[in-house]
Each structure stands twice: as structure tokens, then as C-alpha cells.
PDB file of C-alpha atoms in Angstrom:
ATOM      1  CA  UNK A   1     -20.841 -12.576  -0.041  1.00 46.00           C
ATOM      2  CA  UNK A   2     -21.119 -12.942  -3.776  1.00 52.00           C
ATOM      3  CA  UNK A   3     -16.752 -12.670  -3.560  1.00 48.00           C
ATOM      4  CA  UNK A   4     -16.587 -15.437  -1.046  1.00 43.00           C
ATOM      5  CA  UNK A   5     -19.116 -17.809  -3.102  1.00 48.00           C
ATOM      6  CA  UNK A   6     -17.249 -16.954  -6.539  1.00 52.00           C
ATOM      7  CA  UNK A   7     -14.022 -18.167  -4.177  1.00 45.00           C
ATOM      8  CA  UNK A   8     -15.563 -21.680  -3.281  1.00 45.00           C
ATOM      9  CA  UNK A   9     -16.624 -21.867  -7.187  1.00 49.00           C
ATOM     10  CA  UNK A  10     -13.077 -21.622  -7.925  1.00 45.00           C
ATOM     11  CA  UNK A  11     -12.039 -24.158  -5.322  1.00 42.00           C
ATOM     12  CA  UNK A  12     -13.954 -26.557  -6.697  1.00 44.00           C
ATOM     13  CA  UNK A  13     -17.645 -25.389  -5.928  1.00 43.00           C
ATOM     14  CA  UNK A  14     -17.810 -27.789  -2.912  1.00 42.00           C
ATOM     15  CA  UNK A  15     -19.314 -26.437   0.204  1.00 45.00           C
ATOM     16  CA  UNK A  16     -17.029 -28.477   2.898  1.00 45.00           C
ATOM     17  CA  UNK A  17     -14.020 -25.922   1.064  1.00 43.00           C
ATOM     18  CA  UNK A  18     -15.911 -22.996   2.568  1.00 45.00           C
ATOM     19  CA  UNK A  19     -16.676 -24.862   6.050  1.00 48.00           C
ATOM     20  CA  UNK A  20     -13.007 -25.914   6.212  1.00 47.00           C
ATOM     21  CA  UNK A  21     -11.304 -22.947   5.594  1.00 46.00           C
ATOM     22  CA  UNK A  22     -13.782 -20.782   8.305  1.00 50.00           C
ATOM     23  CA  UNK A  23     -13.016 -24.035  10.864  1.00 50.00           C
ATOM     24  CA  UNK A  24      -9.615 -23.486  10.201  1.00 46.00           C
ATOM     25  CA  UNK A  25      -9.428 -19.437  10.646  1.00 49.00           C
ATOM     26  CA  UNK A  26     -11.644 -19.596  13.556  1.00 50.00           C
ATOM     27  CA  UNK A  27      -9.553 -22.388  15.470  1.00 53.00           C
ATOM     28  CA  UNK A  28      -5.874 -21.089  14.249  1.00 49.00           C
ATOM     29  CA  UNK A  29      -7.156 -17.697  16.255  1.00 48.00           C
ATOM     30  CA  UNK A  30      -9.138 -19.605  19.008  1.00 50.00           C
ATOM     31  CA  UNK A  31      -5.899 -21.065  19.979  1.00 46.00           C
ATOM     32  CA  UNK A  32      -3.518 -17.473  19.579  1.00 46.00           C
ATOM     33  CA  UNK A  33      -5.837 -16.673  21.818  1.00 48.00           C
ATOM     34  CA  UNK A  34      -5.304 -19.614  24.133  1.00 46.00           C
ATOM     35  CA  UNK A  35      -1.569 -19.906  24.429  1.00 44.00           C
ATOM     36  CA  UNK A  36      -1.217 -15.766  25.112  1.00 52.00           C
ATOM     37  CA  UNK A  37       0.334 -15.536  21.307  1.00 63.00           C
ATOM     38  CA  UNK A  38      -1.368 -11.801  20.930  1.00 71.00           C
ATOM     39  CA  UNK A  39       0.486 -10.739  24.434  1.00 74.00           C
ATOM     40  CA  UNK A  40       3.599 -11.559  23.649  1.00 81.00           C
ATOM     41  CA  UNK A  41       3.641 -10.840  19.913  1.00 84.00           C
ATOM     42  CA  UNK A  42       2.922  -6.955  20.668  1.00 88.00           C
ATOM     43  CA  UNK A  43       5.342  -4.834  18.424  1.00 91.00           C
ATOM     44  CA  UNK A  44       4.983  -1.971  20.382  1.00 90.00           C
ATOM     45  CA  UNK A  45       3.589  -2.428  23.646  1.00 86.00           C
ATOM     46  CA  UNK A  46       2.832   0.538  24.868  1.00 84.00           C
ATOM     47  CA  UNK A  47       2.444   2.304  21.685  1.00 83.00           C
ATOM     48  CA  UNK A  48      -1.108   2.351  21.618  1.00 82.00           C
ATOM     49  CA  UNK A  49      -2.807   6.011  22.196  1.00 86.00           C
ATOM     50  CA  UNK A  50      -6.918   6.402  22.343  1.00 87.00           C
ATOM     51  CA  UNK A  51      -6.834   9.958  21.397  1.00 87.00           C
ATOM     52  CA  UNK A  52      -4.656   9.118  18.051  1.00 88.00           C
ATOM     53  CA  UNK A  53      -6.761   6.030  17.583  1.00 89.00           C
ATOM     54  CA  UNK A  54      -9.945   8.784  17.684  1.00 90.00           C
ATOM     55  CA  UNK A  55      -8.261  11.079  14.893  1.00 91.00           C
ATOM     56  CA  UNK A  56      -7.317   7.566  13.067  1.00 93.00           C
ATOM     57  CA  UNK A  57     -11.570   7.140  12.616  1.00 91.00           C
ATOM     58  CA  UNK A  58     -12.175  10.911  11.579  1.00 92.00           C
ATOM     59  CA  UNK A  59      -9.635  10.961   8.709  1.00 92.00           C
ATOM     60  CA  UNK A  60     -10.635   7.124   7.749  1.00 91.00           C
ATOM     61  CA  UNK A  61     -14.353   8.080   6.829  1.00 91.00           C
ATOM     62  CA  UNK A  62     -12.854  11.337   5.382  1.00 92.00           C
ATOM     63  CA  UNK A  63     -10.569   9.143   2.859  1.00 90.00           C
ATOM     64  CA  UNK A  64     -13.179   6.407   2.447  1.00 89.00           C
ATOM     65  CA  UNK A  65     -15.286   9.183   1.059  1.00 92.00           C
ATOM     66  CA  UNK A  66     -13.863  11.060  -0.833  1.00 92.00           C
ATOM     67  CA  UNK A  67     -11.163   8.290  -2.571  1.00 88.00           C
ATOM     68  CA  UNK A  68     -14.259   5.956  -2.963  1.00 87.00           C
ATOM     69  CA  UNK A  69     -15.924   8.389  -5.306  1.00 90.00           C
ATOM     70  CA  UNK A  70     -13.028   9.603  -7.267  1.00 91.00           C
ATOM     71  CA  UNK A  71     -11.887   5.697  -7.215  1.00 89.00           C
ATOM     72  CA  UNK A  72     -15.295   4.038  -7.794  1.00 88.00           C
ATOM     73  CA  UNK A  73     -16.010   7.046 -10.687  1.00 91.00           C
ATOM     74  CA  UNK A  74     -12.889   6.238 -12.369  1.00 89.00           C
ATOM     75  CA  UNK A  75     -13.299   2.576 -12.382  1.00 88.00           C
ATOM     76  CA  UNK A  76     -16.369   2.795 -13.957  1.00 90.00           C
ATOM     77  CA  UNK A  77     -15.814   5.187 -16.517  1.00 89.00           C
ATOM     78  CA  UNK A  78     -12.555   2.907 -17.759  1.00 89.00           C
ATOM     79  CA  UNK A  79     -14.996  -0.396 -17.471  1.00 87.00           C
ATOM     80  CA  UNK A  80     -17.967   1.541 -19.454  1.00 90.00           C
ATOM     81  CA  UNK A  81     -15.635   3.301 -22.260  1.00 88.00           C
ATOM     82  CA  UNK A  82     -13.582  -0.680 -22.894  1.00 88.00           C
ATOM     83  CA  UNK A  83     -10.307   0.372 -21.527  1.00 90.00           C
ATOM     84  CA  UNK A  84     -11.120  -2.268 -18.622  1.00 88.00           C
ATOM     85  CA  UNK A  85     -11.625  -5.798 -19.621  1.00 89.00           C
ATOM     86  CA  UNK A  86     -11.165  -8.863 -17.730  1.00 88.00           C
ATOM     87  CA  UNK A  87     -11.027 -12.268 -19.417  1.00 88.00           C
ATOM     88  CA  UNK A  88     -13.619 -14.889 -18.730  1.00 88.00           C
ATOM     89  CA  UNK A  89     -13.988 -18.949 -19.098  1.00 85.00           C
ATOM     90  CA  UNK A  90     -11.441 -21.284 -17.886  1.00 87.00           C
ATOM     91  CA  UNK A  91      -7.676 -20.623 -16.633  1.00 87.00           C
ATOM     92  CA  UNK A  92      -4.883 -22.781 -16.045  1.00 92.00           C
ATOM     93  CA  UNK A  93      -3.599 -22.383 -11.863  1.00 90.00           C
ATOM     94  CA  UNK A  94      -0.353 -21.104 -13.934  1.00 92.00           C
ATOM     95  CA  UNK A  95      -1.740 -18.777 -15.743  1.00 93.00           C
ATOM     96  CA  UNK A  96      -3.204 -17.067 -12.801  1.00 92.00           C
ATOM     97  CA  UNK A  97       0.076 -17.521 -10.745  1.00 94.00           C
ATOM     98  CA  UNK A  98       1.644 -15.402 -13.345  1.00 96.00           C
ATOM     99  CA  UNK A  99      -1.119 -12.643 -13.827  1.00 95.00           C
ATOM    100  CA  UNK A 100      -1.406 -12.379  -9.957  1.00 95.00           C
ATOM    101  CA  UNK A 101       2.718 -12.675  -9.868  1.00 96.00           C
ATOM    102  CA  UNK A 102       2.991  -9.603 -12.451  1.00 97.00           C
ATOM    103  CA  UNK A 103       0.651  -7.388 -10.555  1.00 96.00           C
ATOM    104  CA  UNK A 104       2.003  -8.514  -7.236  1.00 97.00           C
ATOM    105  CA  UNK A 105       5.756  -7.002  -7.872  1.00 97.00           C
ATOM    106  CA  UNK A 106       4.458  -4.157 -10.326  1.00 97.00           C
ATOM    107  CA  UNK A 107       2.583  -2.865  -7.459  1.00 97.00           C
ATOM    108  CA  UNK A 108       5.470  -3.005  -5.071  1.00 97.00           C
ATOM    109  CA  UNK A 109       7.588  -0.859  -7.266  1.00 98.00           C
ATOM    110  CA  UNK A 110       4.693   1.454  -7.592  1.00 97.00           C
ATOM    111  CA  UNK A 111       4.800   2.009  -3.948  1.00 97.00           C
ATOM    112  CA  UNK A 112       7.912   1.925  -2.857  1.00 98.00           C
ATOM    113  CA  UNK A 113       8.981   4.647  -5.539  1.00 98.00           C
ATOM    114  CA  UNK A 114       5.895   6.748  -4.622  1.00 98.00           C
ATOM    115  CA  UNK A 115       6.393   5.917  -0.728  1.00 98.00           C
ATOM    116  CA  UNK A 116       9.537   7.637  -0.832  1.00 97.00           C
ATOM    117  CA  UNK A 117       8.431  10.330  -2.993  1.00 98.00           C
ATOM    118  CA  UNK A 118       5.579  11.485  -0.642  1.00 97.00           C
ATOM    119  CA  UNK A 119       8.733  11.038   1.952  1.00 97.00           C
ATOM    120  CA  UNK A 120      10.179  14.542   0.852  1.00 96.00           C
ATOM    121  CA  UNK A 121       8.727  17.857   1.299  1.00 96.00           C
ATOM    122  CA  UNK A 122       6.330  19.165   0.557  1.00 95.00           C
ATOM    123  CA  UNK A 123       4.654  16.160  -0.378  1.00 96.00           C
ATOM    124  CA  UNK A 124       5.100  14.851   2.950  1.00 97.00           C
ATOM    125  CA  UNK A 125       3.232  18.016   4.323  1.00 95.00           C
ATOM    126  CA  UNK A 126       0.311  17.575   2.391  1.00 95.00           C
ATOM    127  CA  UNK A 127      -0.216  13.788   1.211  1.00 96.00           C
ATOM    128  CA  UNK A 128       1.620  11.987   3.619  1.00 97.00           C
ATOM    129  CA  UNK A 129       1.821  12.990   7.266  1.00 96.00           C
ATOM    130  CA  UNK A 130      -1.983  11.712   7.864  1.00 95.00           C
ATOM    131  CA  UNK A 131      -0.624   8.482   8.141  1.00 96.00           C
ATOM    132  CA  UNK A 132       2.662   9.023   9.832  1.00 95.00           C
ATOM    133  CA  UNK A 133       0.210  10.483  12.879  1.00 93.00           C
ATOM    134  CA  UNK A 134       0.373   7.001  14.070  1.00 91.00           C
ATOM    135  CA  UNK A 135       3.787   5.915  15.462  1.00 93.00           C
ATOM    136  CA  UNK A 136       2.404   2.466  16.637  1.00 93.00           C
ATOM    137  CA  UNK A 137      -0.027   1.495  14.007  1.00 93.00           C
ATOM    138  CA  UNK A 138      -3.251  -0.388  14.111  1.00 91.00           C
ATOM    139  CA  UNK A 139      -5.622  -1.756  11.918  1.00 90.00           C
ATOM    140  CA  UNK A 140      -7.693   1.013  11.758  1.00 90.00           C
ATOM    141  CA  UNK A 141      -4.407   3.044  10.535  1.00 93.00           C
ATOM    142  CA  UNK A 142      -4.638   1.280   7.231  1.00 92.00           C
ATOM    143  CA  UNK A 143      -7.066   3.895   6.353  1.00 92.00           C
ATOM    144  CA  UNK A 144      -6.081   7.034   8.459  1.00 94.00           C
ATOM    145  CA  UNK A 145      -4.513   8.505   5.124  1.00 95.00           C
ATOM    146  CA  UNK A 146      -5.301  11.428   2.804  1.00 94.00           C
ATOM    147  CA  UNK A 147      -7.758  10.957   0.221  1.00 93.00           C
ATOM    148  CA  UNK A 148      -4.914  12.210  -2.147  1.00 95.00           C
ATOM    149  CA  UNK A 149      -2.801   9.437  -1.085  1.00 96.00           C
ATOM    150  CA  UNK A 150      -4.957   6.696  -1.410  1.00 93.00           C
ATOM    151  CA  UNK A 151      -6.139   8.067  -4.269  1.00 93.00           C
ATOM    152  CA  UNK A 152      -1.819   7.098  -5.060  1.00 95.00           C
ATOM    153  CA  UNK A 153      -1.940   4.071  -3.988  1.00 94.00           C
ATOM    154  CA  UNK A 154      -5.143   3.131  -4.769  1.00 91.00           C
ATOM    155  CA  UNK A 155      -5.317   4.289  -8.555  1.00 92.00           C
ATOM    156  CA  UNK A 156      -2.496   1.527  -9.203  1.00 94.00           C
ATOM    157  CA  UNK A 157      -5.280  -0.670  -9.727  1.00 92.00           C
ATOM    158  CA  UNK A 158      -7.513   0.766 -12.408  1.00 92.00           C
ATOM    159  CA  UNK A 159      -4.275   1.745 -14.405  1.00 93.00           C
ATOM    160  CA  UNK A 160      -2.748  -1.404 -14.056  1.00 94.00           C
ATOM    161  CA  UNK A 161      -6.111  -3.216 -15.470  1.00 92.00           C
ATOM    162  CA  UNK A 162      -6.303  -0.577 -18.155  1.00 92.00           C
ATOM    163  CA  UNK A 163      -2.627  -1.815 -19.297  1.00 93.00           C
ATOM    164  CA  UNK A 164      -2.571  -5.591 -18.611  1.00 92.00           C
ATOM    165  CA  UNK A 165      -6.178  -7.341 -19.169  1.00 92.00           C
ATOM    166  CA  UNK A 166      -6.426 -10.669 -16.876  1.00 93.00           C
ATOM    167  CA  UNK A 167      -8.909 -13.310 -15.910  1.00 93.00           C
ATOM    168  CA  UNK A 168     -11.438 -13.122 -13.999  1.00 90.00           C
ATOM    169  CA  UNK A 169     -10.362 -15.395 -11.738  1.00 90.00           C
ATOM    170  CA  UNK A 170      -7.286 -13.651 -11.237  1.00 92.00           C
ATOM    171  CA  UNK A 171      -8.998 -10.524 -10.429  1.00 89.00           C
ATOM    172  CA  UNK A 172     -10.596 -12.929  -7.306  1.00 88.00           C
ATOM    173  CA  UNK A 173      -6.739 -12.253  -6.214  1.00 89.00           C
ATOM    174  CA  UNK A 174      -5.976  -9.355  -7.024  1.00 89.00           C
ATOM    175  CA  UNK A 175      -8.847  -7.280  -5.363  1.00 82.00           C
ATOM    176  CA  UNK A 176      -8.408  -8.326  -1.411  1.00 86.00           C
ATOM    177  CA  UNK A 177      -4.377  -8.031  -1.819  1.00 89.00           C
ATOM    178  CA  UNK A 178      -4.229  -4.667  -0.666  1.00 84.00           C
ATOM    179  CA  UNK A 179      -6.831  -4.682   1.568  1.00 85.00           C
ATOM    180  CA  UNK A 180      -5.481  -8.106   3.276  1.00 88.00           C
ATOM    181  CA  UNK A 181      -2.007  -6.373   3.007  1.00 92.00           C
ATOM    182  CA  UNK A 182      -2.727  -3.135   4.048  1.00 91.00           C
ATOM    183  CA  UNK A 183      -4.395  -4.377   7.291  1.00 90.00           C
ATOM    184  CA  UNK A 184      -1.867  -6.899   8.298  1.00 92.00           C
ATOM    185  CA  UNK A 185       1.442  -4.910   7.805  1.00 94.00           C
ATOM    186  CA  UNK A 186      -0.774  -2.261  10.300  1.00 94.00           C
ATOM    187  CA  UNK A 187      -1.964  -4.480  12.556  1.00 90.00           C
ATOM    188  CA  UNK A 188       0.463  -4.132  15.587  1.00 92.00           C
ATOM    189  CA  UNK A 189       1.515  -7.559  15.897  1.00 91.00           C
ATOM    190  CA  UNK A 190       4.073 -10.442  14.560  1.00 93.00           C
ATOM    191  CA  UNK A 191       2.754 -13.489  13.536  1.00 90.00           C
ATOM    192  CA  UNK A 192       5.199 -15.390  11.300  1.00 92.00           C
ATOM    193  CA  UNK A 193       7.671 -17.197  12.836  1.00 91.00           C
ATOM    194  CA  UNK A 194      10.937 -16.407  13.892  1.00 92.00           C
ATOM    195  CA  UNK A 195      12.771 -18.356  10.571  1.00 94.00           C
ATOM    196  CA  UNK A 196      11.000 -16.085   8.171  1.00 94.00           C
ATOM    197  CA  UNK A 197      13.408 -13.619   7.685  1.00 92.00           C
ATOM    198  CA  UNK A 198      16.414 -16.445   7.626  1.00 91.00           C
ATOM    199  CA  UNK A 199      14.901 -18.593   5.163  1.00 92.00           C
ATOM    200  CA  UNK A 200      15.933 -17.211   1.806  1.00 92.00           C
ATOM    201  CA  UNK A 201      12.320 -17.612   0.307  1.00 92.00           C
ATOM    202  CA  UNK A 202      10.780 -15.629   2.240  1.00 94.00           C
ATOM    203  CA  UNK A 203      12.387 -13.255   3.739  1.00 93.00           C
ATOM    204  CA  UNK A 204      11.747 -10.980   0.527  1.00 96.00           C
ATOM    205  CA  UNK A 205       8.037 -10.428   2.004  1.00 96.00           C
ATOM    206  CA  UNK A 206       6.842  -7.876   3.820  1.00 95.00           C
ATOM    207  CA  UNK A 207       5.860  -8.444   7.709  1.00 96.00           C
ATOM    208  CA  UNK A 208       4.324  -6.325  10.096  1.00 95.00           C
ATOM    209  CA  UNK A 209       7.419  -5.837  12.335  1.00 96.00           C
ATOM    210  CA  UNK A 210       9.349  -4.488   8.697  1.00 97.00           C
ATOM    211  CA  UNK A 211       6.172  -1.798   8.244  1.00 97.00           C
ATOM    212  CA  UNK A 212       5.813  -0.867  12.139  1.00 96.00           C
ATOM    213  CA  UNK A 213       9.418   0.231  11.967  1.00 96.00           C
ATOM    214  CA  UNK A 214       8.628   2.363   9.044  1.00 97.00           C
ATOM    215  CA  UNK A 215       6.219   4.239  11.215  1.00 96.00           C
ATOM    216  CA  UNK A 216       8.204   3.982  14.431  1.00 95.00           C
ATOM    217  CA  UNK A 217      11.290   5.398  13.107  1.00 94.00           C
ATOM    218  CA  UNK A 218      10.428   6.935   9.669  1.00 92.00           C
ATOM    219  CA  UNK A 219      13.566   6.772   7.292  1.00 93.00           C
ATOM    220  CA  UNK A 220      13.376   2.896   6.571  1.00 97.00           C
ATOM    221  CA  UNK A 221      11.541  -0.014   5.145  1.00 97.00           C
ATOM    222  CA  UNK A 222       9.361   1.840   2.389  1.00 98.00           C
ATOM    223  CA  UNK A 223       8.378  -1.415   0.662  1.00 97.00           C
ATOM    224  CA  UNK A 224       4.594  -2.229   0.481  1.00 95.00           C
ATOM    225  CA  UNK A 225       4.445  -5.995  -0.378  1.00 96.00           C
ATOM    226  CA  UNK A 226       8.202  -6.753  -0.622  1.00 97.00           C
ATOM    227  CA  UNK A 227      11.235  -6.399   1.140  1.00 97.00           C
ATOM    228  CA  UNK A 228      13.252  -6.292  -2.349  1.00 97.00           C
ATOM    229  CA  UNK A 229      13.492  -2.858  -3.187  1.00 98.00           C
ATOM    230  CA  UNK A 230      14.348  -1.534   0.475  1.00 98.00           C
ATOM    231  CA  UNK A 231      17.318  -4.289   0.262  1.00 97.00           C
ATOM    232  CA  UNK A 232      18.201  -2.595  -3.421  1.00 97.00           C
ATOM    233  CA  UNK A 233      18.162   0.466  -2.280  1.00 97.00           C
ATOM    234  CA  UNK A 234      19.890   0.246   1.405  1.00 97.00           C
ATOM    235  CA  UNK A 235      16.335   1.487   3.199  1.00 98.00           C
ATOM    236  CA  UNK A 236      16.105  -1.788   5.448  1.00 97.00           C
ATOM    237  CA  UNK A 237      16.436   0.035   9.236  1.00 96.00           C
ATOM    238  CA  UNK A 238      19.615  -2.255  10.326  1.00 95.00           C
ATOM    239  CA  UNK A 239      18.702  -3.366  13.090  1.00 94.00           C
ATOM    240  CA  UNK A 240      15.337  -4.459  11.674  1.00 96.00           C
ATOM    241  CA  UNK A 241      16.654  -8.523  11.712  1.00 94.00           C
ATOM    242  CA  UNK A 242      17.460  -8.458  15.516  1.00 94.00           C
ATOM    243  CA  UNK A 243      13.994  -6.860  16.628  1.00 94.00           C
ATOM    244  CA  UNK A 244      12.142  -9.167  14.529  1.00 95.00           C
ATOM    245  CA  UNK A 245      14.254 -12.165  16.309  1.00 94.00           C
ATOM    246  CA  UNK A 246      13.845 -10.454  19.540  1.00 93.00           C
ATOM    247  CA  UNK A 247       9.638 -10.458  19.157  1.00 92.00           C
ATOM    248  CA  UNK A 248       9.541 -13.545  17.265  1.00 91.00           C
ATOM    249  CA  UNK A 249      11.056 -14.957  20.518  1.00 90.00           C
ATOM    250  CA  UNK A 250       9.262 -13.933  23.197  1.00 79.00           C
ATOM    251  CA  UNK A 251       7.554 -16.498  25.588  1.00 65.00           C
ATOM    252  CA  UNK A 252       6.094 -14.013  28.657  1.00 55.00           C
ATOM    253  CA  UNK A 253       4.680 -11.176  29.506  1.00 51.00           C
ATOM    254  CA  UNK A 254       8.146 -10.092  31.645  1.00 51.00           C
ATOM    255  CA  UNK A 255      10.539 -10.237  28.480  1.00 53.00           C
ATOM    256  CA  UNK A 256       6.951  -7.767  26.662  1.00 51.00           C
ATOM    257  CA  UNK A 257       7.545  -5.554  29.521  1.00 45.00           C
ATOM    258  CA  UNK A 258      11.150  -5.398  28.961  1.00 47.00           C
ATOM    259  CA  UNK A 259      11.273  -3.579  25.651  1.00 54.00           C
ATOM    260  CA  UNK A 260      13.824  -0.770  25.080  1.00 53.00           C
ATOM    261  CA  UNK A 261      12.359   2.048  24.335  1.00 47.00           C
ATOM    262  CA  UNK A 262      14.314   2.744  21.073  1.00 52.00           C
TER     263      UNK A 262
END
């Protein structure tokens, strides 16, 4: 709780901020809900599997354990010996735009160079195939990894905060991002609209459809935040724009039923 209250503090410290936003979050969902968006926005619709869903939960406490430690240990160490430091008192909104902006992309390059490196054997054997168990991911899939790979990904975070010192209000950013990230690229379904990957500013960003193909068909879309370095590199699955288009459009549960199987 102490996160979401430092979060209305740097709103503006007024209560109706916090009231508005959970209003907002609760209806947005209450009405998904209400016009069938979740049914028809299924990525994979028959992807889902209870017994890989049960192996998902054994090697998710396994990593939270173990990566937690090693993670939580080394953060503290860095923070106790001064290589950590965060800046306190007031920040301009630019300021912060650029610190989050600069950790944002620098992260992305971290893990789409790594991504692909734990794609070749025999790092794929031992760091990454944990996660590939899941061809149809789910939320809970954010976590199904191997210690030593979150430990990867994870580790970008005390390293980068060793290098670069920020605000503290920046650091209000920077510490959901790949948890909020990580969860939505895994959650299963589409929810931006069908004009985000024709509109030229956005179409660089990462959605769920652009991750559940990594996962569905293995040799594409490495990127973690971005879409930039897959388009760089030629590792955007081509026919990536039509499914998005294709589930961005549905309108019943007929056209969910009538998904190719490739």
C-alpha cells in the first residue's frame, strides 16, 4: 500500500486521484465484461491446458524463491555498500519522462539481445525452455521461468541503478514496468484497438498478440517492451499485422470459433 499512497502523493496528494483512477479500472473492466470483449479478444482460444497451467504454479514458486533471494540479496548489498542511490526532493514531469524514457529502451535492448541469446543451444536447454512450456500463455506464465533466467532479466534492474542514479519518483515508474509488462504481454488476450499497429506512434510497442506469437511459433518477435529491435533485425513473424487485424476485429463468438489452427 505504501507504493500506491507514495503514487497519489505524486499526483497531487488528493484522495479523489486515488478514488478516480480505482472507479475508472473497475468500470473500464465492468463493462469488457459486459459487451463479451474477453470472448472475443481470446488470442488463442483453445490454447489453454490445466495440466501446463499446474506445472506453470510449481516452477513459479520455484523462481520466486530462489530469484527473490539472489535478487533481493543483491539489491541490498549495492543499496548498503552506495553503489545504489536514488535522488530525492522535487522533479520536473520532464525530468522523469527522460529517466523513465532511458531505462524504458535500455531495458528493451537488454532483452531482446539476451532473448535471443537464451534462443540457441544450450542455453535454451537449460535457462530458457521453462517458459517456452507454455504455447498459449497466461498470466501466471509471466513467472513459469528459471530462476537463472529471471535472475537475466531481472538483474537489469539493480545494474542499471548502479550505473544511472534517478529520482525517486522515477523509481515509482520504473519498479511496476516489468511486472505490469510482463503480465500483460502473457495475459492471453488483445486489448488495444485494431489502429495500434497502423498508427505510426505506436505501433513500436509491444502487445500481447506480438508476445503470444513468440510463444506460439517460437522464431519471432523477441522484443520485451518494443517492437523496434524485432523490426531492425527482421524477427517480426510476417504475418503478425494480419492476425492482430484479424483479433482486433472480431465481433462473435462464431468468427472465435473460426480460428485456423496455424
Amino acid at each position: 500500500m505504501e507504493i500506491w499512497y507514495n503514487f497519489v502523493d505524486l499526483t497531487g496528494g488528493n484522495n479523489s486521484v486515488s478514488l478516480w483512477l480505482a472507479l475508472f479500472l473497475v468500470t473500464g473492466f465492468g463493462v469488457a465484461i459486459w459487451q463479451g470483449f474477453f470472448t472475443v479478444r481470446k488470442i488463442q482460444p483453445k490454447g489453454f491446458k490445466w495440466k501446463t497451467f499446474r506445472n506453470e504454479g510449481f516452477f513459479a514458486v520455484l523462481n520466486l524463491i530462489v530469484s527473490g533471494f539472489v535478487l533481493g540479496g543483491l539489491t541490498t548489498y549495492l543499496v548498503s555498500s552506495g553503489f545504489i542511490e536514488t535522488r530525492s526532493g522535487p522533479i520536473t514531469w520532464w525530468m522523469m519522462a527522460l529517466e523513465y524514457a532511458l531505462y524504458f529502451f535500455a531495458f528493451d535492448t537488454w532483452f531482446y539481445w539476451l532473448h535471443r541469446w537464451m534462443h540457441k543451444e544450450p542455453m535454451y536447454k537449460y535457462i530458457h525452455k521453462i517458459h517456452h512450456y507454455s504455447t498459449s500463455p497466461n498470466p501466471l506464465t509471466t513467472l513459469s521461468v528459471s530462476p537463472i533466467e529471471s535472475l537475466i532479466n531481472g538483474g537489469f534492474v539493480p545494474l542499471f541503478l548502479a550505473a544511472i542514479t534517478v529520482h525517486e519518483q522515477t523509481m515509482m515508474l520504473i519498479t511496476p514496468t516489468n511486472i505490469i509488462m510482463g503480465i500483460y504481454v502473457h495475459t492471453g488476450y488483445e486489448f488495444f484497438p485494431r489502429w495500434w499497429n497502423k498508427n505510426w506512434a505506436t505501433k513500436w510497442f509491444i502487445t500481447a498478440t506480438f508476445h503470444d506469437h513468440h510463444h506460439r511459433y517460437f522464431r519471432y518477435n523477441f522484443g520485451g517492451y518494443t517492437t523496434i529491435w524485432d523490426h531492425i533485425c527482421g524477427t517480426v513473424r510476417p504475418k503478425f499485422d494480419a492476425d492482430f487485424e484479424r483479433i482486433t476485429t472480431r465481433r462473435s463468438k462464431n468468427e472465435k470459433a473460426a480460428e485456423p489452427a496455424t
